[in-house]
Structures are given as C-alpha cells and as structure tokens.
Coordinates of C-alpha atoms in Angstrom, one line a residue:
M1010 CA 36.3 30.0 -0.2
T1011 CA 37.3 27.5 2.5
A1012 CA 40.4 25.4 2.4
A1013 CA 40.2 21.7 1.5
P1014 CA 40.1 19.3 4.5
T1015 CA 43.4 17.7 5.5
T1016 CA 44.1 14.0 4.7
R1017 CA 43.5 13.1 8.4
A1018 CA 40.1 14.9 8.3
R1019 CA 39.1 13.0 5.1
W1020 CA 40.1 9.6 6.6
T1021 CA 38.2 10.5 9.9
M1022 CA 35.2 11.3 7.8
R1023 CA 35.4 8.1 5.9
Y1024 CA 35.7 6.1 9.1
L1025 CA 32.7 7.9 10.6
L1026 CA 30.6 7.1 7.5
L1027 CA 31.7 3.5 7.6
I1028 CA 30.7 3.0 11.2
A1029 CA 27.4 4.8 10.7
G1030 CA 26.8 2.7 7.6
L1031 CA 27.3 -0.4 9.7
G1032 CA 24.5 1.0 11.9
G1033 CA 22.2 1.0 8.9
L1034 CA 23.3 -2.6 8.1
L1035 CA 22.4 -3.7 11.6
Y1036 CA 19.0 -1.9 11.3
G1037 CA 18.3 -3.8 8.0
I1038 CA 19.4 -7.1 9.4
D1039 CA 17.4 -6.5 12.5
V1040 CA 14.2 -6.1 10.4
G1041 CA 14.9 -8.9 7.9
I1042 CA 16.7 -11.7 9.7
I1043 CA 13.6 -13.4 11.3
A1044 CA 12.1 -14.2 7.9
G1045 CA 14.7 -16.8 7.0
A1046 CA 15.0 -18.2 10.5
L1047 CA 11.4 -18.5 11.4
P1048 CA 10.4 -21.7 9.4
Y1049 CA 13.2 -23.7 11.1
L1050 CA 12.7 -22.1 14.5
E1051 CA 9.0 -22.9 14.4
S1052 CA 9.6 -26.5 13.4
T1053 CA 12.3 -27.3 16.0
A1054 CA 11.1 -25.2 18.9
S1055 CA 7.7 -26.7 18.8
Q1056 CA 9.2 -30.2 18.9
A1057 CA 12.0 -29.6 21.4
W1058 CA 10.3 -27.1 23.8
K1059 CA 6.6 -27.5 23.0
L1060 CA 6.2 -23.9 22.2
S1061 CA 2.7 -22.8 21.3
A1062 CA 1.8 -20.7 18.3
Q1063 CA 1.1 -17.9 20.7
Q1064 CA 4.6 -18.1 22.1
L1065 CA 6.1 -18.1 18.6
G1066 CA 4.0 -15.0 17.8
Y1067 CA 5.5 -13.3 20.9
I1068 CA 9.0 -14.2 19.7
V1069 CA 8.4 -12.6 16.3
A1070 CA 6.6 -9.5 17.7
A1071 CA 9.2 -8.9 20.4
V1072 CA 11.4 -7.0 18.0
L1073 CA 8.7 -4.5 17.1
L1074 CA 7.8 -4.1 20.8
G1075 CA 11.4 -3.5 21.7
S1076 CA 11.8 -1.0 18.9
V1077 CA 8.7 1.0 20.0
L1078 CA 9.8 1.0 23.6
S1079 CA 13.4 2.1 22.8
S1080 CA 12.1 4.8 20.5
L1081 CA 10.4 6.3 23.5
F1082 CA 13.6 6.8 25.5
A1083 CA 16.3 6.9 22.7
G1084 CA 16.3 10.6 22.6
A1085 CA 16.5 11.1 26.3
L1086 CA 19.3 8.5 26.5
A1087 CA 21.3 10.2 23.8
D1088 CA 21.0 13.5 25.7
W1089 CA 22.0 11.8 28.9
I1090 CA 25.0 9.7 28.0
G1091 CA 25.9 11.2 24.6
R1092 CA 25.4 10.1 21.0
R1093 CA 28.6 8.0 20.8
A1094 CA 27.8 6.1 24.0
S1095 CA 24.3 5.5 22.8
M1096 CA 25.6 4.0 19.6
V1097 CA 27.9 1.8 21.6
A1098 CA 25.0 0.7 23.8
A1099 CA 22.9 -0.1 20.7
G1100 CA 25.7 -2.2 19.2
A1101 CA 26.4 -4.0 22.5
L1102 CA 22.7 -4.9 22.9
F1103 CA 22.6 -6.3 19.4
T1104 CA 25.8 -8.2 19.9
L1105 CA 24.6 -9.6 23.2
S1106 CA 21.3 -10.7 21.7
I1107 CA 23.0 -13.0 19.2
P1108 CA 24.4 -15.6 21.7
V1109 CA 21.3 -15.2 23.8
I1110 CA 19.2 -16.3 20.8
A1111 CA 21.6 -18.7 19.2
L1112 CA 22.3 -20.6 22.4
A1113 CA 18.7 -20.6 23.6
D1114 CA 17.3 -23.7 25.2
G1115 CA 13.8 -22.5 25.8
Y1116 CA 11.2 -19.8 25.4
T1117 CA 12.5 -17.2 27.8
P1118 CA 16.0 -16.7 26.3
L1119 CA 14.5 -16.5 22.8
L1120 CA 12.0 -13.9 23.8
L1121 CA 14.7 -11.9 25.7
G1122 CA 17.1 -12.0 22.8
R1123 CA 14.5 -10.8 20.3
L1124 CA 13.5 -8.0 22.7
L1125 CA 17.1 -6.9 22.9
Q1126 CA 17.3 -6.9 19.1
G1127 CA 14.3 -4.7 19.0
I1128 CA 15.6 -2.3 21.6
S1129 CA 18.9 -2.1 19.6
G1130 CA 17.1 -1.4 16.4
G1131 CA 15.0 1.4 17.9
L1132 CA 18.2 3.1 19.3
V1133 CA 20.0 2.8 16.0
G1134 CA 17.1 4.3 14.1
V1135 CA 17.2 7.4 16.3
V1136 CA 20.8 7.8 17.3
V1137 CA 22.7 7.1 14.1
P1138 CA 20.9 9.7 12.0
L1139 CA 21.1 12.1 14.9
Y1140 CA 24.8 11.6 15.2
L1141 CA 25.4 12.0 11.5
A1142 CA 23.5 15.3 11.4
E1143 CA 25.4 16.7 14.3
C1144 CA 28.9 15.5 13.2
L1145 CA 29.0 15.9 9.4
S1146 CA 29.7 19.2 7.7
A1147 CA 27.0 20.8 5.6
R1148 CA 28.6 19.6 2.4
N1149 CA 28.7 15.9 3.5
R1150 CA 25.6 15.6 5.6
G1151 CA 23.3 14.4 2.9
R1152 CA 25.7 11.8 1.5
G1153 CA 26.5 10.5 5.0
T1154 CA 22.8 10.0 5.8
A1155 CA 22.2 8.4 2.4
M1156 CA 25.0 5.9 3.3
F1157 CA 22.9 4.9 6.3
Q1158 CA 19.9 4.2 4.1
L1159 CA 22.0 2.4 1.5
L1160 CA 23.5 0.0 4.0
L1161 CA 20.0 -0.5 5.5
T1162 CA 18.7 -1.7 2.1
I1163 CA 21.8 -3.9 1.8
G1164 CA 21.2 -5.2 5.3
L1165 CA 17.7 -6.5 4.1
V1166 CA 19.4 -8.2 1.1
V1167 CA 22.1 -9.7 3.3
A1168 CA 19.4 -11.1 5.7
A1169 CA 17.6 -12.6 2.7
L1170 CA 20.9 -14.1 1.3
I1171 CA 21.8 -15.6 4.7
G1172 CA 18.4 -17.3 4.9
L1173 CA 18.8 -18.5 1.3
V1174 CA 22.1 -20.2 2.0
Q1175 CA 20.8 -21.9 5.1
A1176 CA 17.6 -23.0 3.1
R1177 CA 19.9 -24.7 0.6
D1178 CA 21.8 -26.5 3.3
V1179 CA 18.6 -27.7 4.9
E1180 CA 17.3 -28.9 1.5
A1181 CA 20.6 -30.8 1.0
A1182 CA 20.3 -32.4 4.5
T1183 CA 16.7 -33.3 3.8
Q1184 CA 17.7 -35.1 0.6
A1185 CA 20.5 -37.0 2.5
A1186 CA 18.1 -37.9 5.3
R1187 CA 15.7 -39.5 2.8
R1188 CA 18.3 -42.0 1.9
L1189 CA 18.5 -43.2 5.5
G1190 CA 16.5 -46.4 6.0
D1191 CA 15.4 -45.8 9.6
L1192 CA 12.5 -43.4 9.9
A1193 CA 13.6 -42.2 13.3
A1194 CA 17.1 -41.5 11.9
Q1195 CA 15.5 -39.4 9.1
R1196 CA 13.6 -37.3 11.6
S1197 CA 16.6 -36.9 13.8
A1198 CA 18.8 -35.8 10.9
L1199 CA 16.1 -33.3 9.6
F1200 CA 15.7 -31.9 13.1
S1201 CA 19.4 -31.4 13.5
A1202 CA 19.7 -29.6 10.1
Q1203 CA 16.8 -27.3 10.9
D1204 CA 18.0 -26.6 14.4
R1205 CA 21.5 -25.8 13.1
A1206 CA 20.0 -23.6 10.3
W1207 CA 18.2 -21.1 12.5
R1208 CA 21.0 -20.9 15.0
S1209 CA 23.6 -20.3 12.2
I1210 CA 21.4 -17.6 10.7
F1211 CA 21.6 -15.7 14.0
W1212 CA 25.3 -16.5 14.6
S1213 CA 26.1 -15.0 11.1
C1214 CA 24.9 -11.6 12.4
L1215 CA 27.5 -11.5 15.2
T1216 CA 30.3 -10.1 13.1
P1217 CA 28.6 -6.9 12.0
G1218 CA 27.4 -6.3 15.5
L1219 CA 30.9 -6.6 16.9
L1220 CA 32.3 -4.4 14.2
F1221 CA 29.8 -1.7 14.8
T1222 CA 30.2 -1.8 18.6
L1223 CA 34.0 -1.7 18.5
G1224 CA 34.0 0.9 15.8
A1225 CA 31.7 3.2 17.6
L1226 CA 34.1 3.3 20.6
A1227 CA 36.7 5.1 18.4
L1228 CA 34.2 7.7 17.1
P1229 CA 34.4 11.3 18.2
E1230 CA 31.5 12.5 20.3
S1231 CA 29.0 14.9 18.7
P1232 CA 30.4 18.4 18.8
R1233 CA 26.9 19.9 19.4
W1234 CA 26.3 17.5 22.3
L1235 CA 29.6 18.6 23.9
H1236 CA 28.9 22.3 23.3
A1237 CA 25.4 22.1 24.8
R1238 CA 27.0 20.8 28.0
G1239 CA 29.5 23.7 28.2
L1240 CA 32.5 21.6 26.8
A1241 CA 33.4 24.2 24.2
Q1242 CA 37.0 23.2 23.9
A1243 CA 36.1 19.5 23.5
A1244 CA 33.5 20.5 20.9
R1245 CA 36.1 22.5 19.0
Q1246 CA 38.5 19.5 19.0
A1247 CA 35.7 17.2 17.7
L1248 CA 35.0 19.6 14.8
L1249 CA 38.7 19.8 14.0
R1250 CA 38.8 16.1 13.4
T1251 CA 36.6 16.4 10.3
R1252 CA 36.9 20.1 9.3
T1253 CA 39.5 22.8 8.6
P1254 CA 40.3 25.2 11.5
A1255 CA 38.4 28.0 9.6
E1256 CA 35.3 25.8 9.2
A1257 CA 35.5 24.7 12.8
E1258 CA 35.6 28.3 14.1
L1259 CA 32.6 29.3 11.8
E1260 CA 30.5 26.4 13.3
M1261 CA 31.5 27.2 16.8
G1262 CA 30.4 30.8 16.3
A1263 CA 27.1 29.5 14.8
M1264 CA 26.5 27.3 17.7
H1265 CA 27.0 30.2 20.1
R1266 CA 24.6 32.4 18.2
A1267 CA 22.0 29.7 17.9
G1268 CA 22.0 29.3 21.7
T1269 CA 23.1 25.7 21.8
A1270 CA 25.4 26.6 24.7
P1271 CA 24.1 26.1 28.2
A1272 CA 23.5 29.8 28.6
E1273 CA 20.3 31.6 29.4
R1274 CA 19.4 31.8 25.7
A1275 CA 19.0 28.0 25.5
G1276 CA 16.0 28.1 27.8
A1277 CA 14.8 31.6 26.9
E1278 CA 12.2 30.5 24.3
P1279 CA 9.4 28.0 25.2
L1280 CA 9.1 24.7 23.4
W1281 CA 5.9 25.8 21.7
S1282 CA 7.5 28.8 20.0
R1283 CA 7.6 28.9 16.2
R1284 CA 11.3 28.2 16.4
Y1285 CA 10.6 24.6 17.6
V1286 CA 7.0 23.8 16.7
L1287 CA 7.1 24.4 13.0
P1288 CA 10.2 22.3 12.2
F1289 CA 9.0 19.5 14.5
A1290 CA 5.5 19.5 12.8
L1291 CA 7.2 19.6 9.4
A1292 CA 9.5 16.6 10.2
C1293 CA 6.5 14.6 11.5
A1294 CA 4.5 15.4 8.4
I1295 CA 7.3 14.2 6.1
L1296 CA 7.7 11.0 8.1
A1297 CA 3.9 10.3 8.0
C1298 CA 3.7 11.1 4.3
T1299 CA 6.6 8.8 3.6
Q1300 CA 4.6 5.8 5.0
A1301 CA 1.4 7.0 3.4
T1302 CA 2.9 6.4 0.0
G1303 CA 2.2 2.8 0.7
I1304 CA 5.7 1.6 0.1
N1305 CA 5.7 -1.0 2.8
S1306 CA 2.5 -2.6 1.6
V1307 CA 3.7 -2.6 -2.0
L1308 CA 6.9 -4.3 -1.1
A1309 CA 5.2 -6.8 1.2
Y1310 CA 2.4 -7.8 -1.2
L1311 CA 4.3 -7.3 -4.5
V1312 CA 3.9 -10.9 -5.7
N1313 CA 0.2 -11.0 -5.0
I1314 CA -0.3 -7.6 -6.7
L1315 CA 1.5 -8.7 -9.8
N1316 CA -0.4 -12.0 -9.9
E1317 CA -3.7 -10.1 -9.8
A1318 CA -2.4 -7.8 -12.5
G1319 CA -1.8 -10.7 -14.9
L1320 CA 1.7 -12.0 -14.4
P1321 CA 2.1 -15.7 -13.7
G1322 CA 3.7 -16.8 -10.4
A1323 CA 7.2 -17.4 -11.6
L1324 CA 7.5 -14.0 -13.2
A1325 CA 6.0 -12.2 -10.2
N1326 CA 8.6 -13.8 -7.9
Q1327 CA 11.4 -12.8 -10.3
A1328 CA 10.1 -9.2 -10.3
D1329 CA 10.1 -9.3 -6.5
V1330 CA 13.8 -10.0 -6.4
A1331 CA 14.5 -7.4 -9.2
I1332 CA 12.7 -4.7 -7.3
K1333 CA 14.8 -5.2 -4.2
V1334 CA 17.9 -4.8 -6.3
L1335 CA 16.5 -1.7 -8.0
N1336 CA 15.8 -0.3 -4.5
A1337 CA 19.4 -0.6 -3.6
A1338 CA 20.7 0.7 -6.9
M1339 CA 18.5 3.8 -6.8
T1340 CA 19.7 4.5 -3.3
I1341 CA 23.2 4.7 -4.7
V1342 CA 21.9 7.3 -7.2
A1343 CA 20.3 9.3 -4.4
L1344 CA 23.6 9.1 -2.5
L1345 CA 25.4 10.8 -5.5
L1346 CA 22.7 13.4 -5.9
V1347 CA 21.6 14.4 -2.4
D1348 CA 24.4 16.9 -1.8
R1349 CA 24.4 18.2 -5.4
K1350 CA 20.7 18.7 -6.1
G1351 CA 19.5 19.1 -2.6
R1352 CA 16.8 17.5 -0.4
K1353 CA 13.9 19.7 -1.6
F1354 CA 14.6 18.8 -5.2
L1355 CA 14.9 15.1 -4.5
L1356 CA 11.7 15.0 -2.4
M1357 CA 9.8 16.8 -5.1
L1358 CA 11.2 14.6 -7.8
G1359 CA 10.5 11.4 -5.7
S1360 CA 7.0 12.3 -4.5
G1361 CA 6.0 13.6 -7.9
G1362 CA 7.2 10.4 -9.6
I1363 CA 5.4 8.3 -7.0
V1364 CA 2.2 10.1 -7.7
V1365 CA 2.5 9.4 -11.5
S1366 CA 3.4 5.8 -10.9
L1367 CA 0.6 5.1 -8.4
L1368 CA -2.0 6.8 -10.7
L1369 CA -0.9 4.6 -13.6
A1370 CA -1.1 1.5 -11.4
G1371 CA -4.5 2.6 -10.1
L1372 CA -5.9 3.2 -13.6
L1373 CA -4.6 -0.1 -14.9
F1374 CA -6.3 -2.0 -12.0
H1375 CA -9.5 0.1 -12.4
Q1376 CA -9.6 -1.1 -16.0
A1377 CA -9.2 -4.7 -14.9
E1378 CA -11.6 -4.6 -12.0
V1379 CA -14.5 -2.5 -13.3
G1380 CA -16.2 -5.5 -14.9
R1381 CA -16.0 -8.0 -12.0
R1382 CA -19.1 -9.5 -10.3
D1383 CA -19.7 -9.8 -6.6
V1384 CA -20.6 -13.5 -5.9
A1385 CA -20.3 -13.3 -2.1
A1386 CA -23.7 -14.8 -1.5
A1387 CA -22.9 -17.9 -3.7
I1388 CA -19.6 -18.4 -1.9
Q1389 CA -21.2 -17.9 1.5
A1390 CA -23.6 -20.7 0.7
R1391 CA -20.7 -23.1 0.3
V1392 CA -19.4 -22.5 3.9
R1393 CA -19.8 -25.5 6.1
H1394 CA -19.1 -25.6 9.9
D1395 CA -17.4 -22.2 9.8
A1396 CA -14.9 -23.4 7.2
L1397 CA -14.6 -23.3 3.4
D1398 CA -13.1 -25.6 0.9
L1399 CA -13.3 -24.2 -2.7
R1400 CA -11.5 -25.0 -5.9
V1401 CA -11.6 -22.4 -8.6
D1402 CA -12.2 -24.6 -11.6
A1403 CA -14.6 -25.1 -14.5
G1404 CA -17.3 -26.6 -12.2
L1405 CA -17.3 -23.5 -10.0
L1406 CA -17.4 -21.2 -13.0
R1407 CA -20.4 -23.0 -14.5
A1408 CA -22.2 -22.9 -11.1
L1409 CA -21.7 -19.2 -11.1
G1410 CA -23.0 -18.8 -14.6
L1411 CA -19.7 -17.9 -16.2
D1412 CA -17.8 -19.2 -19.3
A1413 CA -15.9 -22.2 -18.0
D1414 CA -13.4 -21.9 -20.9
A1415 CA -12.3 -18.4 -20.1
A1416 CA -9.6 -17.7 -17.5
Q1417 CA -11.3 -16.1 -14.4
Q1418 CA -9.9 -14.7 -11.2
L1419 CA -11.7 -14.9 -7.9
R1420 CA -10.8 -12.6 -4.9
I1421 CA -12.4 -13.4 -1.6
S1422 CA -12.5 -11.1 1.4
F1423 CA -13.5 -13.0 4.6
G1424 CA -13.2 -12.9 8.3
Y1425 CA -13.9 -14.3 11.7
G1426 CA -15.1 -11.3 13.8
P1427 CA -12.3 -8.7 13.7
F1428 CA -9.8 -10.9 11.9
T1429 CA -10.0 -10.5 8.2
D1430 CA -8.0 -11.8 5.2
V1431 CA -8.0 -11.8 1.4
L1432 CA -7.3 -14.7 -0.9
S1433 CA -7.1 -14.8 -4.7
R1434 CA -7.1 -17.7 -7.1
R1435 CA -6.9 -18.0 -10.9
S1436 CA -8.8 -20.7 -12.8
D1437 CA -6.0 -20.9 -15.5
E1438 CA -3.2 -22.1 -13.2
P1439 CA -2.9 -25.9 -13.3
G1440 CA -2.4 -27.7 -10.1
Q1441 CA -2.9 -24.8 -7.8
A1442 CA -4.1 -25.4 -4.3
A1443 CA -7.8 -25.1 -3.4
I1444 CA -9.0 -22.2 -1.2
H1445 CA -9.1 -23.6 2.3
I1446 CA -10.3 -21.4 5.1
E1447 CA -10.6 -22.3 8.8
R1448 CA -10.4 -20.4 12.0
G1449 CA -6.9 -21.4 13.0
D1450 CA -5.5 -20.0 9.7
V1451 CA -7.1 -16.6 10.1
V1452 CA -7.4 -15.9 13.9
Q1453 CA -3.8 -15.1 14.9
P1454 CA -2.6 -15.7 18.5
D1455 CA -2.3 -12.8 20.8
T1456 CA 1.0 -10.9 20.8
V1457 CA 3.1 -8.9 23.3
I1458 CA 2.3 -5.8 21.3
G1459 CA -1.4 -6.5 21.3
A1460 CA -1.5 -7.0 25.0
F1461 CA 0.6 -3.9 25.6
F1462 CA -1.6 -1.6 23.6
R1463 CA -4.8 -3.1 24.9
R1464 CA -3.8 -2.1 28.4
L1465 CA -3.4 1.5 27.1
H1466 CA -6.8 1.3 25.3
L1467 CA -4.9 2.2 22.1
N1468 CA -4.8 -1.2 20.5
P1469 CA -4.7 -1.2 16.7
Y1470 CA -4.7 -5.0 16.6
A1471 CA -7.6 -7.4 16.7
D1472 CA -8.5 -9.2 19.9
P1473 CA -8.4 -13.0 19.5
A1474 CA -11.1 -13.4 22.2
A1475 CA -13.6 -11.5 20.0
A1476 CA -13.1 -14.1 17.2
A1477 CA -13.1 -17.3 19.3
T1478 CA -16.7 -18.1 18.4
A1479 CA -17.4 -15.8 15.5
A1480 CA -18.8 -17.3 12.3
L1481 CA -16.9 -17.3 9.0
R1482 CA -18.4 -14.5 7.0
I1483 CA -17.6 -13.9 3.3
R1484 CA -17.6 -10.2 3.1
H1485 CA -16.9 -9.8 -0.6
A1486 CA -16.1 -12.1 -3.4
M1487 CA -15.3 -10.6 -6.8
I1488 CA -14.8 -12.6 -9.9
G1489 CA -13.8 -11.5 -13.4
P1490 CA -11.5 -12.2 -16.4
V1491 CA -7.8 -12.6 -15.7
P1492 CA -5.9 -9.6 -17.2
D1493 CA -3.4 -10.5 -19.9
E1494 CA 0.3 -10.7 -19.3
R1495 CA 1.0 -7.4 -21.0
H1496 CA -1.3 -5.7 -18.5
G1497 CA 0.7 -7.3 -15.7
W1498 CA 4.0 -6.0 -17.2
W1499 CA 2.5 -2.5 -17.3
V1500 CA 1.5 -2.7 -13.7
G1501 CA 5.0 -4.1 -12.9
L1502 CA 6.7 -1.2 -14.7
S1503 CA 4.5 1.3 -12.7
L1504 CA 5.5 -0.3 -9.4
F1505 CA 9.2 -0.4 -10.5
G1506 CA 8.8 3.3 -11.1
M1507 CA 7.3 3.9 -7.7
V1508 CA 10.1 2.1 -5.9
A1509 CA 12.8 3.9 -8.0
F1510 CA 11.3 7.3 -7.2
F1511 CA 10.9 6.4 -3.6
A1512 CA 14.5 5.2 -3.3
V1513 CA 15.9 8.4 -4.9
G1514 CA 13.7 10.8 -2.9
P1515 CA 11.8 9.9 0.3
G1516 CA 13.9 6.8 1.0
V1517 CA 17.0 8.9 1.7
C1518 CA 15.6 12.3 2.4
V1519 CA 13.3 11.1 5.2
W1520 CA 16.3 10.5 7.4
L1521 CA 17.7 13.9 6.6
A1522 CA 14.3 15.6 7.3
L1523 CA 14.2 13.7 10.6
S1524 CA 17.6 14.9 11.8
E1525 CA 18.2 18.2 10.0
L1526 CA 14.9 20.0 10.6
M1527 CA 14.8 19.6 14.4
P1528 CA 16.5 22.4 16.3
T1529 CA 19.3 21.3 18.7
R1530 CA 17.2 21.9 21.8
I1531 CA 14.6 19.3 20.8
R1532 CA 16.4 17.2 18.2
S1533 CA 16.9 14.0 20.1
N1534 CA 13.5 13.8 21.8
G1535 CA 11.7 15.2 18.7
M1536 CA 13.3 12.5 16.5
S1537 CA 12.0 9.8 18.9
I1538 CA 8.4 11.2 18.7
A1539 CA 8.6 11.5 15.0
L1540 CA 9.7 7.9 14.6
L1541 CA 6.8 6.8 16.7
I1542 CA 4.4 8.7 14.5
N1543 CA 6.1 7.0 11.5
Q1544 CA 5.5 3.5 13.1
F1545 CA 1.9 4.4 13.9
V1546 CA 1.1 5.4 10.3
S1547 CA 2.9 2.3 8.9
T1548 CA 0.8 0.1 11.2
A1549 CA -2.4 1.9 10.2
I1550 CA -1.7 1.6 6.5
A1551 CA -0.9 -2.1 6.9
A1552 CA -4.2 -2.6 8.8
L1553 CA -6.2 -0.9 6.1
F1554 CA -4.6 -2.6 3.1
L1555 CA -6.3 -6.0 3.0
P1556 CA -9.9 -4.9 4.1
V1557 CA -9.9 -2.1 1.5
V1558 CA -8.5 -4.3 -1.3
G1559 CA -11.0 -7.0 -0.4
R1560 CA -13.9 -4.6 -0.6
H1561 CA -13.0 -2.0 -3.2
G1562 CA -10.1 -3.6 -5.1
Y1563 CA -6.5 -2.6 -5.6
A1564 CA -7.3 0.5 -7.7
S1565 CA -8.9 2.3 -4.7
M1566 CA -5.8 1.7 -2.6
F1567 CA -3.4 2.9 -5.3
F1568 CA -5.6 6.1 -5.8
F1569 CA -5.5 6.7 -2.0
W1570 CA -1.8 6.4 -1.9
A1571 CA -1.5 8.7 -4.9
G1572 CA -3.5 11.3 -3.1
C1573 CA -1.3 11.1 0.0
S1574 CA 1.8 11.3 -2.2
A1575 CA 0.3 14.4 -3.9
V1576 CA 0.1 16.0 -0.4
Y1577 CA 3.7 14.9 0.1
F1578 CA 4.7 16.8 -3.0
L1579 CA 2.9 20.0 -1.9
V1580 CA 4.6 19.8 1.5
A1581 CA 8.0 19.4 -0.1
A1582 CA 7.4 22.1 -2.6
F1583 CA 5.9 24.8 -0.4
L1584 CA 6.8 24.2 3.2
L1585 CA 10.2 22.5 3.2
P1586 CA 13.2 24.8 3.2
E1587 CA 16.3 23.7 1.3
T1588 CA 18.9 22.4 3.8
R1589 CA 21.7 21.5 1.3
G1590 CA 25.0 23.2 2.2
R1591 CA 23.6 24.8 5.4
T1592 CA 24.8 24.2 9.0
L1593 CA 22.2 22.9 11.5
E1594 CA 22.2 26.4 13.0
Q1595 CA 21.5 28.0 9.7
I1596 CA 18.6 25.6 9.1
E1597 CA 17.2 26.4 12.6
G1598 CA 17.3 30.1 11.6
C1599 CA 14.9 29.5 8.8
F1600 CA 12.1 29.0 11.4
V1601 CA 13.0 32.1 13.4
R1602 CA 12.1 34.6 10.7
R1603 CA 8.5 35.6 10.3
P1604 CA 6.6 34.5 7.2
G1605 CA 7.3 36.9 4.3
A1606 CA 10.5 38.2 5.9
G1607 CA 13.6 38.6 3.7
A1608 CA 16.4 36.1 3.6

C-alpha cells in the first residue's frame, strides 16, 4: 500500500487540474463564441467594410480550418518543444487572437484572428489531454481528464451567456434609439451598439486566455516527454511534484521497462507491430463511434426535432436550454465515477443507454411518420421562377385533399443542385411565417474549407458553382397529422436520456481513450490523426442528416445512430481493456501479450 501524497503534491495536482480545466474552457469558448457575435458582426461589418456574404462565411469557417490544420501538426509540435510549451503556445495564440479580432478594422484582421483561434483550439484538443495522461497518476487520470470535458461544456454555456448579456444590451440600445427623432441618429446609435456588442463578446474571452497562458508557464513538464529525451533526473523530479517517492520510482522503472527511454528498445519494434497498431485502431474506432452516436446533430437540431415530435416552439426552446444544463450536470457525475467504476464500465453504460434512448426515439417517430403522404408533385407545381412561397393553412390542406380542420405538419426536402435543405411547418401554429425558398437562402457562399479540400479532391462540401443555374427541385414533401404534445414529451425524454448517457460515458471517456490507449512512442502523432478522423466522421454525419431526414424521416436517422451505438457498445465490451488504476506503461503492456495469453 503506497503512502498518501504530501500536501505539496496535492496542491500541485489541484493546480495542474485547474490549468488543464481552463484549457477545456478555452476549447468550449472557441467553439461557441461566434454564435452570439455573428449577428452583430454581420450587420456592422457589411455596413462599415462592405464585406460580402462569402467573406463572412470565410470568417466563420476559419476556426474550423485552423483547427484541422493545427491538428495535423499538434502532435509533432508537442514532441518537438514539449507538452507544456505547446500549451503555452496554444494559450498565447488564443490570447493574441482576441485583440486582433476585437480591434479589427477590416476583413484581413478578422480572418487572421479567427484562424488563430482555430489553430489554438486544435492544439488544445490534442495537447491538454496528452499532457493530463502523461502527468497524472493512475488514480487521478480519469478525474483529471473528466475535468477537461466538464470545463469544455461550461465553456459552451459561458459563450452562450456572454452572447445573451450583449443581446440584452443591444435590445436596450435599440429601444433607446427608437426614441430619437432623427432617423440618421437612430441608425448611428444602433450601429454603435451592435459594433460594441460583438467586440465586447470577444474582449470578454481575453481573461481566460491570459489565465491559461500564464498558468501553463508554471506547470511541470510531462515526465514521460522528459524521460523519452534522456532527461531521467528531470523526469523523476517532475513525478515527485505530484507523487510520493515510492510511486515516482515505480513509474520510473515502468518507463524504463516499456522502452520510453531513448535507448535501442524504443526503436526496436516497427510502428505496424501489434503493440502500436491495435491501440491506435481501437482509439480511432472509439472516436469515430462517439461521433456516430449522432450527438452533434441532436444538439444542433434539438428544437426542430422536438417541434416535429409535437412540442410547441416555446417548450422546445426551453428543453434546448435544459438539455445543455443536463449535459454539464451529468459530466459532473462522470467526473465522480470515472476513477471508481472505470472507463470500460462507463462506456458500456453510456453506449448501452444511448442505444435504448435512440431506439425509443426512433420508434416514436416511426409511429408518427408511418401515415404521412408524399405530396412532392403538388408542391413542385407551385414553384415559380425557381422560388417557392407557400403558406401551410386551410387553403393548402383543402387543395391537397386533406381535412382543413385537423392540425397537419408538412416537411419539405428541396435543393438547388448539390445544395439541399429541409423545412417544416405546422398548420396549427397561428401567425407563423410562410415557407419562402429562393436560391440565395439555400446556396451558401464558398468557404476557406471548401476551397482547401477541393484542391485535394477530397471536398465533402457542395460546390456553389454547380448550383448557380440549377432549378429548384422539391425532392420530397411529406404531410401528416401533428403528433400530440404527450408524444413530444416522450421524444424529449428519450433525447434527455441520450444526452445524459452520452455525458456520463462517451463524453468523458473519449478523451481518456484518445490519450490512454496510445503507446508513448506514437501517442502525440496518433492523437492528432485520431482527432482528424473524429472531425471527418462528424462532418459526414452532419452532411447526411438533412438529406436522410428529408427523404426517410427522423426515425431512419435515429435507427441508424442506434445501430452505430450498438457497435460502440460491442467495441467497449469486448475490445477495450480496463485502464482504471493502471499506469500508461501497464496499459501499453495489454497490447504486447498475444490473444489468449494469461494476465
């Protein structure tokens, strides 16, 4: 039985978790901050700098492009300059991006600042989990990585709250401007309020960026990175900052035996040996399965899904807020359980619960959608000059041969060439907007990401040139009775269950799988590749969602995700080794033994 850590070691551990948690906060803010700033940025930038819709699209997409690019070299950078220095670089890039964006006076600094934010986010997503895995002891590693995920979810909430505060300020300024007699003064006051709002949103992110950057400077370097470079004494000192002397010596011995030192053993085995290929493939499979649960699409389209299920708009929006709170709350539960119950248990619990929740949602939607009629031909006949104006009212229902007194729901799948979209309207919602479809609303401007991937002939995004002259085509138009509100609540409960099980299992354990399963020799570069696979699957699922829903309905998508989640459960149950309480070298040893060998 090992001795308890000293008071100094406990405080060092808490400090390490705090700074790593700030990295998760930055990651969440990085993803979510543009949502609140974009409406005001779009309004003022188009007036002051005459930015086109295409340029604004570039500004929004620059973060994703920067993240993809930095994911490619994050592992190599972490190997070159070290884990701590890479974290400092990520924080410095994020901090630098804030004044570049907030003081911008044109398109170029805005684009550059957003690109810097994306590069920072990509580095944080690779380096912080890598650093936590290599620095934390076996008994704390799960809880520490869960802290990163918890602060990530809080970062998303913080970004939303910052946007909400500024939205209220703009609304107050708008009300005050209306009391001004001069129209020019009203416009000037509104412009000033909106310009101040988006700049303030970005300025508010400066403090966490500075705290993370300065805090990372005081962190110890990863002992395994030091040991791999022949700095055994420095590695021992780094271990002693968070462990007892006995624990430090045990891990030093384990690192020597695993071949993490720069001796001949480190390069004795080829990268395609079982020792490296199996854990790499397993980590990639877990990251791909995590996205294939459909979690991102469910969160992005939750309000639409609940409206289709029968909940009115106000309740659907309240459920959207509640589910974000639930996500953060269940992440806290995962943080408490991950080092007690283990990764394998939580992944099996989470993926199994997701399967049940998705099957329930799919069956509920199948029940609601099975009796709907396809009226695509009738809707296509109403298209004029490649545009459509349509109100779902009693007149339309009578024209389609339906009962005008019964509440009906129409879902239209349409597109201009490769650009497709889905719209839904209910006949029982008073005062709702008519369906209005024209080319400019559907065909999106080209983006940096689209141009980049097209040059590689790997573009998953539609080409705007192919839709410039394409006719509006109604691909599918399904109409049927609106489900009752009780049906909507059942669907809502199933989605709440999905998000709860995701947060307590895959939401936390995916970061652990990414960092724990990779052997030391390939950990940094392997994590970069696995995250790229994660981003690719996420993009593919997002691209499939609307076309599949428009043609086959929500039930088919939920059943597909349930099938993927069932594969996830099988991978966790039969292929994933339990890593709780094991050092990284002990985990690596799981893949050295031959199948069927004893423990």
